[in-house]
PDB file of C-alpha atoms in Angstrom:
ATOM      1  CA  UNK A   1      76.686  97.952 117.866  1.00 34.00           C
ATOM      2  CA  UNK A   2      74.367  96.976 120.675  1.00 38.00           C
ATOM      3  CA  UNK A   3      72.047  99.926 120.287  1.00 43.00           C
ATOM      4  CA  UNK A   4      71.329 102.629 117.770  1.00 52.00           C
ATOM      5  CA  UNK A   5      72.880 105.875 118.976  1.00 54.00           C
ATOM      6  CA  UNK A   6      70.957 109.073 118.507  1.00 84.00           C
ATOM      7  CA  UNK A   7      72.103 111.263 115.655  1.00 90.00           C
ATOM      8  CA  UNK A   8      73.763 113.762 118.005  1.00 91.00           C
ATOM      9  CA  UNK A   9      75.601 110.940 119.750  1.00 93.00           C
ATOM     10  CA  UNK A  10      76.733 109.542 116.401  1.00 93.00           C
ATOM     11  CA  UNK A  11      78.138 112.917 115.348  1.00 93.00           C
ATOM     12  CA  UNK A  12      79.965 113.230 118.659  1.00 94.00           C
ATOM     13  CA  UNK A  13      81.411 109.734 118.294  1.00 92.00           C
ATOM     14  CA  UNK A  14      82.746 110.596 114.842  1.00 94.00           C
ATOM     15  CA  UNK A  15      84.445 113.687 116.241  1.00 94.00           C
ATOM     16  CA  UNK A  16      85.989 111.639 119.030  1.00 95.00           C
ATOM     17  CA  UNK A  17      87.185 108.835 116.735  1.00 95.00           C
ATOM     18  CA  UNK A  18      88.536 110.977 113.887  1.00 96.00           C
ATOM     19  CA  UNK A  19      91.914 111.379 115.607  1.00 96.00           C
ATOM     20  CA  UNK A  20      92.387 107.587 115.462  1.00 97.00           C
ATOM     21  CA  UNK A  21      92.800 107.653 111.671  1.00 97.00           C
ATOM     22  CA  UNK A  22      96.364 106.821 110.625  1.00 96.00           C
ATOM     23  CA  UNK A  23      97.281 108.572 107.335  1.00 96.00           C
ATOM     24  CA  UNK A  24     100.246 106.317 106.527  1.00 96.00           C
ATOM     25  CA  UNK A  25     100.512 102.769 105.211  1.00 94.00           C
ATOM     26  CA  UNK A  26     102.139 100.021 107.293  1.00 91.00           C
ATOM     27  CA  UNK A  27     105.862  99.562 106.681  1.00 92.00           C
ATOM     28  CA  UNK A  28     106.441  97.343 103.656  1.00 93.00           C
ATOM     29  CA  UNK A  29     102.779  97.565 102.641  1.00 95.00           C
ATOM     30  CA  UNK A  30     102.298  95.388  99.557  1.00 96.00           C
ATOM     31  CA  UNK A  31      98.624  94.397  99.385  1.00 97.00           C
ATOM     32  CA  UNK A  32      97.643  91.303  97.425  1.00 98.00           C
ATOM     33  CA  UNK A  33      93.936  90.994  98.260  1.00 98.00           C
ATOM     34  CA  UNK A  34      91.477  93.896  98.225  1.00 98.00           C
ATOM     35  CA  UNK A  35      87.947  93.574  99.576  1.00 98.00           C
ATOM     36  CA  UNK A  36      85.228  95.642  97.976  1.00 98.00           C
ATOM     37  CA  UNK A  37      82.417  96.646 100.336  1.00 98.00           C
ATOM     38  CA  UNK A  38      78.961  97.783  99.326  1.00 96.00           C
ATOM     39  CA  UNK A  39      75.430  97.821 100.712  1.00 95.00           C
ATOM     40  CA  UNK A  40      72.337  97.299  98.564  1.00 94.00           C
ATOM     41  CA  UNK A  41      68.968  98.548  99.806  1.00 93.00           C
ATOM     42  CA  UNK A  42      65.555  97.167  98.976  1.00 91.00           C
ATOM     43  CA  UNK A  43      63.376 100.061  97.760  1.00 89.00           C
ATOM     44  CA  UNK A  44      60.588 100.954 100.135  1.00 86.00           C
ATOM     45  CA  UNK A  45      61.822  98.872 103.040  1.00 88.00           C
ATOM     46  CA  UNK A  46      64.574  98.688 105.670  1.00 87.00           C
ATOM     47  CA  UNK A  47      65.985  95.461 104.214  1.00 92.00           C
ATOM     48  CA  UNK A  48      69.586  95.622 103.072  1.00 94.00           C
ATOM     49  CA  UNK A  49      72.320  93.287 101.903  1.00 96.00           C
ATOM     50  CA  UNK A  50      75.945  94.012 102.754  1.00 96.00           C
ATOM     51  CA  UNK A  51      78.459  92.426 100.397  1.00 97.00           C
ATOM     52  CA  UNK A  52      82.195  91.871 100.797  1.00 98.00           C
ATOM     53  CA  UNK A  53      84.064  90.607  97.739  1.00 98.00           C
ATOM     54  CA  UNK A  54      87.788  89.816  97.781  1.00 98.00           C
ATOM     55  CA  UNK A  55      89.703  90.444  94.570  1.00 98.00           C
ATOM     56  CA  UNK A  56      93.247  89.380  93.722  1.00 98.00           C
ATOM     57  CA  UNK A  57      94.875  92.732  92.970  1.00 98.00           C
ATOM     58  CA  UNK A  58      97.276  91.251  90.410  1.00 97.00           C
ATOM     59  CA  UNK A  59      94.669  89.379  88.347  1.00 97.00           C
ATOM     60  CA  UNK A  60      91.406  91.057  89.460  1.00 97.00           C
ATOM     61  CA  UNK A  61      89.931  87.575  89.910  1.00 97.00           C
ATOM     62  CA  UNK A  62      87.343  87.150  92.659  1.00 97.00           C
ATOM     63  CA  UNK A  63      88.792  84.860  95.315  1.00 97.00           C
ATOM     64  CA  UNK A  64      86.221  85.077  98.120  1.00 97.00           C
ATOM     65  CA  UNK A  65      82.871  86.689  98.856  1.00 97.00           C
ATOM     66  CA  UNK A  66      80.274  86.903 101.583  1.00 97.00           C
ATOM     67  CA  UNK A  67      77.019  88.696 102.291  1.00 97.00           C
ATOM     68  CA  UNK A  68      74.981  89.596 105.332  1.00 96.00           C
ATOM     69  CA  UNK A  69      71.290  90.417 105.236  1.00 95.00           C
ATOM     70  CA  UNK A  70      69.852  92.752 107.825  1.00 93.00           C
ATOM     71  CA  UNK A  71      67.318  95.472 108.515  1.00 93.00           C
ATOM     72  CA  UNK A  72      68.686  98.993 108.780  1.00 89.00           C
ATOM     73  CA  UNK A  73      68.140 100.300 112.293  1.00 86.00           C
ATOM     74  CA  UNK A  74      69.701 103.733 111.883  1.00 88.00           C
ATOM     75  CA  UNK A  75      68.076 106.509 109.851  1.00 86.00           C
ATOM     76  CA  UNK A  76      69.334 107.621 106.456  1.00 85.00           C
ATOM     77  CA  UNK A  77      71.389 110.649 107.476  1.00 88.00           C
ATOM     78  CA  UNK A  78      74.073 112.074 105.124  1.00 89.00           C
ATOM     79  CA  UNK A  79      77.456 111.906 106.811  1.00 90.00           C
ATOM     80  CA  UNK A  80      76.399 109.094 109.152  1.00 92.00           C
ATOM     81  CA  UNK A  81      76.361 106.124 106.766  1.00 88.00           C
ATOM     82  CA  UNK A  82      78.864 104.313 108.968  1.00 89.00           C
ATOM     83  CA  UNK A  83      76.214 103.891 111.647  1.00 92.00           C
ATOM     84  CA  UNK A  84      73.692 102.614 109.103  1.00 90.00           C
ATOM     85  CA  UNK A  85      75.997 100.261 107.202  1.00 93.00           C
ATOM     86  CA  UNK A  86      78.717  99.064 109.600  1.00 94.00           C
ATOM     87  CA  UNK A  87      76.400  96.745 111.568  1.00 94.00           C
ATOM     88  CA  UNK A  88      75.860  94.744 108.350  1.00 95.00           C
ATOM     89  CA  UNK A  89      79.297  95.164 106.741  1.00 97.00           C
ATOM     90  CA  UNK A  90      81.212  93.845 109.746  1.00 97.00           C
ATOM     91  CA  UNK A  91      79.390  90.468 109.800  1.00 97.00           C
ATOM     92  CA  UNK A  92      79.921  90.162 106.031  1.00 97.00           C
ATOM     93  CA  UNK A  93      83.648  90.687 106.565  1.00 97.00           C
ATOM     94  CA  UNK A  94      83.638  88.137 109.388  1.00 97.00           C
ATOM     95  CA  UNK A  95      82.145  85.524 107.040  1.00 96.00           C
ATOM     96  CA  UNK A  96      85.074  85.776 104.619  1.00 97.00           C
ATOM     97  CA  UNK A  97      87.562  82.918 104.731  1.00 96.00           C
ATOM     98  CA  UNK A  98      90.220  85.300 103.397  1.00 94.00           C
ATOM     99  CA  UNK A  99      91.581  88.224 105.379  1.00 95.00           C
ATOM    100  CA  UNK A 100      91.915  91.144 102.945  1.00 98.00           C
ATOM    101  CA  UNK A 101      94.966  93.380 102.944  1.00 98.00           C
ATOM    102  CA  UNK A 102      92.873  96.461 102.231  1.00 98.00           C
ATOM    103  CA  UNK A 103      89.217  97.473 102.250  1.00 98.00           C
ATOM    104  CA  UNK A 104      87.796  99.524  99.379  1.00 98.00           C
ATOM    105  CA  UNK A 105      84.557 101.271 100.325  1.00 97.00           C
ATOM    106  CA  UNK A 106      81.910 102.646  98.033  1.00 93.00           C
ATOM    107  CA  UNK A 107      81.866 105.980  99.833  1.00 92.00           C
ATOM    108  CA  UNK A 108      83.996 108.545 101.568  1.00 95.00           C
ATOM    109  CA  UNK A 109      86.895 108.375 103.971  1.00 96.00           C
ATOM    110  CA  UNK A 110      88.617 111.574 105.047  1.00 96.00           C
ATOM    111  CA  UNK A 111      86.500 113.505 102.518  1.00 95.00           C
ATOM    112  CA  UNK A 112      83.796 113.991 105.118  1.00 95.00           C
ATOM    113  CA  UNK A 113      82.545 116.992 107.127  1.00 94.00           C
ATOM    114  CA  UNK A 114      84.054 115.541 110.309  1.00 95.00           C
ATOM    115  CA  UNK A 115      86.930 113.737 108.532  1.00 95.00           C
ATOM    116  CA  UNK A 116      85.462 110.383 109.482  1.00 96.00           C
ATOM    117  CA  UNK A 117      83.495 108.846 106.654  1.00 95.00           C
ATOM    118  CA  UNK A 118      82.554 105.184 106.261  1.00 96.00           C
ATOM    119  CA  UNK A 119      86.025 104.151 105.041  1.00 97.00           C
ATOM    120  CA  UNK A 120      87.648 105.721 108.112  1.00 97.00           C
ATOM    121  CA  UNK A 121      85.073 104.206 110.445  1.00 97.00           C
ATOM    122  CA  UNK A 122      85.427 100.640 109.196  1.00 97.00           C
ATOM    123  CA  UNK A 123      89.202 100.942 108.993  1.00 97.00           C
ATOM    124  CA  UNK A 124      89.523 102.116 112.586  1.00 97.00           C
ATOM    125  CA  UNK A 125      87.089  99.469 113.867  1.00 97.00           C
ATOM    126  CA  UNK A 126      88.743  96.554 112.023  1.00 97.00           C
ATOM    127  CA  UNK A 127      92.324  97.833 112.100  1.00 97.00           C
ATOM    128  CA  UNK A 128      92.624  97.133 108.365  1.00 98.00           C
ATOM    129  CA  UNK A 129      93.935  99.629 105.804  1.00 98.00           C
ATOM    130  CA  UNK A 130      91.000 101.200 103.982  1.00 98.00           C
ATOM    131  CA  UNK A 131      90.167 103.551 101.109  1.00 98.00           C
ATOM    132  CA  UNK A 132      87.062 105.512 100.227  1.00 97.00           C
ATOM    133  CA  UNK A 133      86.124 105.765  96.544  1.00 98.00           C
ATOM    134  CA  UNK A 134      83.121 108.021  96.143  1.00 95.00           C
ATOM    135  CA  UNK A 135      81.036 108.757  93.067  1.00 95.00           C
ATOM    136  CA  UNK A 136      80.154 112.216  94.384  1.00 93.00           C
ATOM    137  CA  UNK A 137      82.529 114.892  95.653  1.00 92.00           C
ATOM    138  CA  UNK A 138      82.590 116.353  99.101  1.00 89.00           C
ATOM    139  CA  UNK A 139      84.448 119.628  98.700  1.00 91.00           C
ATOM    140  CA  UNK A 140      85.755 121.612  95.760  1.00 96.00           C
ATOM    141  CA  UNK A 141      88.072 120.568  92.962  1.00 97.00           C
ATOM    142  CA  UNK A 142      89.243 121.624  89.549  1.00 97.00           C
ATOM    143  CA  UNK A 143      88.459 119.116  86.820  1.00 96.00           C
ATOM    144  CA  UNK A 144      91.446 116.820  86.305  1.00 98.00           C
ATOM    145  CA  UNK A 145      92.961 116.390  82.844  1.00 97.00           C
ATOM    146  CA  UNK A 146      91.143 114.101  80.413  1.00 97.00           C
ATOM    147  CA  UNK A 147      93.598 111.197  80.625  1.00 98.00           C
ATOM    148  CA  UNK A 148      93.459 108.143  82.873  1.00 98.00           C
ATOM    149  CA  UNK A 149      95.602 108.850  85.941  1.00 98.00           C
ATOM    150  CA  UNK A 150      95.075 112.617  85.898  1.00 98.00           C
ATOM    151  CA  UNK A 151      93.956 114.037  89.227  1.00 98.00           C
ATOM    152  CA  UNK A 152      93.349 117.253  91.125  1.00 98.00           C
ATOM    153  CA  UNK A 153      93.160 117.870  94.882  1.00 98.00           C
ATOM    154  CA  UNK A 154      89.781 117.641  96.571  1.00 98.00           C
ATOM    155  CA  UNK A 155      89.577 120.497  99.076  1.00 97.00           C
ATOM    156  CA  UNK A 156      87.146 121.131 101.922  1.00 96.00           C
ATOM    157  CA  UNK A 157      87.427 124.233 104.115  1.00 94.00           C
ATOM    158  CA  UNK A 158      90.947 124.839 102.860  1.00 95.00           C
ATOM    159  CA  UNK A 159      92.119 121.310 103.664  1.00 96.00           C
ATOM    160  CA  UNK A 160      93.066 118.669 101.100  1.00 97.00           C
ATOM    161  CA  UNK A 161      90.805 115.720 101.894  1.00 97.00           C
ATOM    162  CA  UNK A 162      91.284 113.580  98.786  1.00 98.00           C
ATOM    163  CA  UNK A 163      91.638 113.595  95.026  1.00 98.00           C
ATOM    164  CA  UNK A 164      89.396 113.811  91.998  1.00 98.00           C
ATOM    165  CA  UNK A 165      90.891 110.981  89.948  1.00 98.00           C
ATOM    166  CA  UNK A 166      90.297 110.166  86.300  1.00 98.00           C
ATOM    167  CA  UNK A 167      90.268 106.370  86.095  1.00 98.00           C
ATOM    168  CA  UNK A 168      89.421 106.247  82.374  1.00 98.00           C
ATOM    169  CA  UNK A 169      90.060 108.642  79.513  1.00 98.00           C
ATOM    170  CA  UNK A 170      87.276 111.219  79.145  1.00 96.00           C
ATOM    171  CA  UNK A 171      85.139 109.642  81.881  1.00 97.00           C
ATOM    172  CA  UNK A 172      83.859 111.422  85.004  1.00 97.00           C
ATOM    173  CA  UNK A 173      86.356 111.260  87.877  1.00 98.00           C
ATOM    174  CA  UNK A 174      85.946 109.315  91.101  1.00 98.00           C
ATOM    175  CA  UNK A 175      86.809 110.814  94.468  1.00 98.00           C
ATOM    176  CA  UNK A 176      89.515 109.023  96.400  1.00 98.00           C
ATOM    177  CA  UNK A 177      90.220 109.626 100.073  1.00 98.00           C
ATOM    178  CA  UNK A 178      92.120 107.696 102.675  1.00 98.00           C
ATOM    179  CA  UNK A 179      90.212 105.674 105.212  1.00 97.00           C
ATOM    180  CA  UNK A 180      92.818 104.329 107.622  1.00 98.00           C
ATOM    181  CA  UNK A 181      96.436 103.124 107.582  1.00 98.00           C
ATOM    182  CA  UNK A 182      97.161 104.341 104.048  1.00 98.00           C
ATOM    183  CA  UNK A 183      98.450 107.486 102.351  1.00 97.00           C
ATOM    184  CA  UNK A 184      96.832 109.300  99.458  1.00 97.00           C
ATOM    185  CA  UNK A 185      99.516 108.441  96.885  1.00 97.00           C
ATOM    186  CA  UNK A 186      99.234 104.728  97.643  1.00 97.00           C
ATOM    187  CA  UNK A 187      95.441 104.916  97.637  1.00 98.00           C
ATOM    188  CA  UNK A 188      95.463 106.629  94.232  1.00 98.00           C
ATOM    189  CA  UNK A 189      97.793 104.028  92.711  1.00 97.00           C
ATOM    190  CA  UNK A 190      95.697 101.193  94.065  1.00 98.00           C
ATOM    191  CA  UNK A 191      92.431 102.631  92.751  1.00 98.00           C
ATOM    192  CA  UNK A 192      93.980 102.935  89.295  1.00 98.00           C
ATOM    193  CA  UNK A 193      95.229  99.343  89.478  1.00 98.00           C
ATOM    194  CA  UNK A 194      91.749  98.157  90.416  1.00 98.00           C
ATOM    195  CA  UNK A 195      90.100 100.193  87.623  1.00 98.00           C
ATOM    196  CA  UNK A 196      91.672  98.978  84.369  1.00 97.00           C
ATOM    197  CA  UNK A 197      88.513  99.092  82.245  1.00 97.00           C
ATOM    198  CA  UNK A 198      85.751 101.008  83.965  1.00 96.00           C
ATOM    199  CA  UNK A 199      85.229 104.165  85.985  1.00 97.00           C
ATOM    200  CA  UNK A 200      84.713 102.300  89.247  1.00 97.00           C
ATOM    201  CA  UNK A 201      87.160  99.803  90.782  1.00 98.00           C
ATOM    202  CA  UNK A 202      86.500  96.112  90.162  1.00 97.00           C
ATOM    203  CA  UNK A 203      86.082  95.711  93.929  1.00 97.00           C
ATOM    204  CA  UNK A 204      83.149  98.131  93.994  1.00 94.00           C
ATOM    205  CA  UNK A 205      81.612  96.688  90.841  1.00 97.00           C
ATOM    206  CA  UNK A 206      81.781  93.121  92.177  1.00 97.00           C
ATOM    207  CA  UNK A 207      80.363  93.978  95.615  1.00 97.00           C
ATOM    208  CA  UNK A 208      77.580  96.089  94.100  1.00 96.00           C
ATOM    209  CA  UNK A 209      76.646  93.295  91.687  1.00 96.00           C
ATOM    210  CA  UNK A 210      76.610  90.619  94.380  1.00 96.00           C
ATOM    211  CA  UNK A 211      74.479  92.678  96.755  1.00 94.00           C
ATOM    212  CA  UNK A 212      71.933  93.429  94.044  1.00 93.00           C
ATOM    213  CA  UNK A 213      71.764  89.790  92.943  1.00 94.00           C
ATOM    214  CA  UNK A 214      71.065  88.600  96.487  1.00 92.00           C
ATOM    215  CA  UNK A 215      68.552  91.393  97.080  1.00 87.00           C
ATOM    216  CA  UNK A 216      66.704  90.433  93.895  1.00 83.00           C
ATOM    217  CA  UNK A 217      66.674  86.748  94.845  1.00 83.00           C
ATOM    218  CA  UNK A 218      68.760  85.687  91.852  1.00 79.00           C
ATOM    219  CA  UNK A 219      71.504  84.478  94.201  1.00 73.00           C
ATOM    220  CA  UNK A 220      70.775  82.888  97.558  1.00 64.00           C
ATOM    221  CA  UNK A 221      72.805  83.730 100.628  1.00 61.00           C
ATOM    222  CA  UNK A 222      73.706  80.044 100.907  1.00 57.00           C
ATOM    223  CA  UNK A 223      75.119  80.129  97.364  1.00 57.00           C
ATOM    224  CA  UNK A 224      77.656  82.845  98.140  1.00 62.00           C
ATOM    225  CA  UNK A 225      81.166  81.558  98.643  1.00 53.00           C
ATOM    226  CA  UNK A 226      82.148  82.250 102.233  1.00 41.00           C
TER     227      UNK A 226
END
């Protein structure tokens, strides 16, 4: 992004790009590597660290990781995180030596006022399948059953935009929505596969941890495998 668009321009761009989202997975889709994406912010400053961590879906082992440090040049505006975070996430992805089969974002995809959250934005820009896994709901839902794998539709303005998914017994649900080139059933299955022990997927946990470690100076950028 060569310049920071004004908020009104950013909203308009989301509306124009939303129709580019593909709500189906590629034929024969069988992902092996998932990349978790997360951005850590330094309190009281514009400094941020974007982390991309590739996880082997079968073993959940980390196979590749990269970070990109930057200064946020777009304001903190709910619903416009793509414009704040994409300029740092894309270079982090570029630094990976592994091309992931799917991107797992700590945030929303279709569950967004304009149906174009961060997961949709980065999926459309990169062309990679993507999923949004949010900790907070956009829309209304009935609480899913108490058992891992239980889910209920997430609805906004009468439209199903995702699912409230229980990833662990008796633990608060996460909110799964498609980003790009995936369907909701496949996204739900994948999130469960990536969340065998904790509420959040291992992809999100690993990217969050790496970003925080770099931000705190406990891990240097040069020490990150890329």
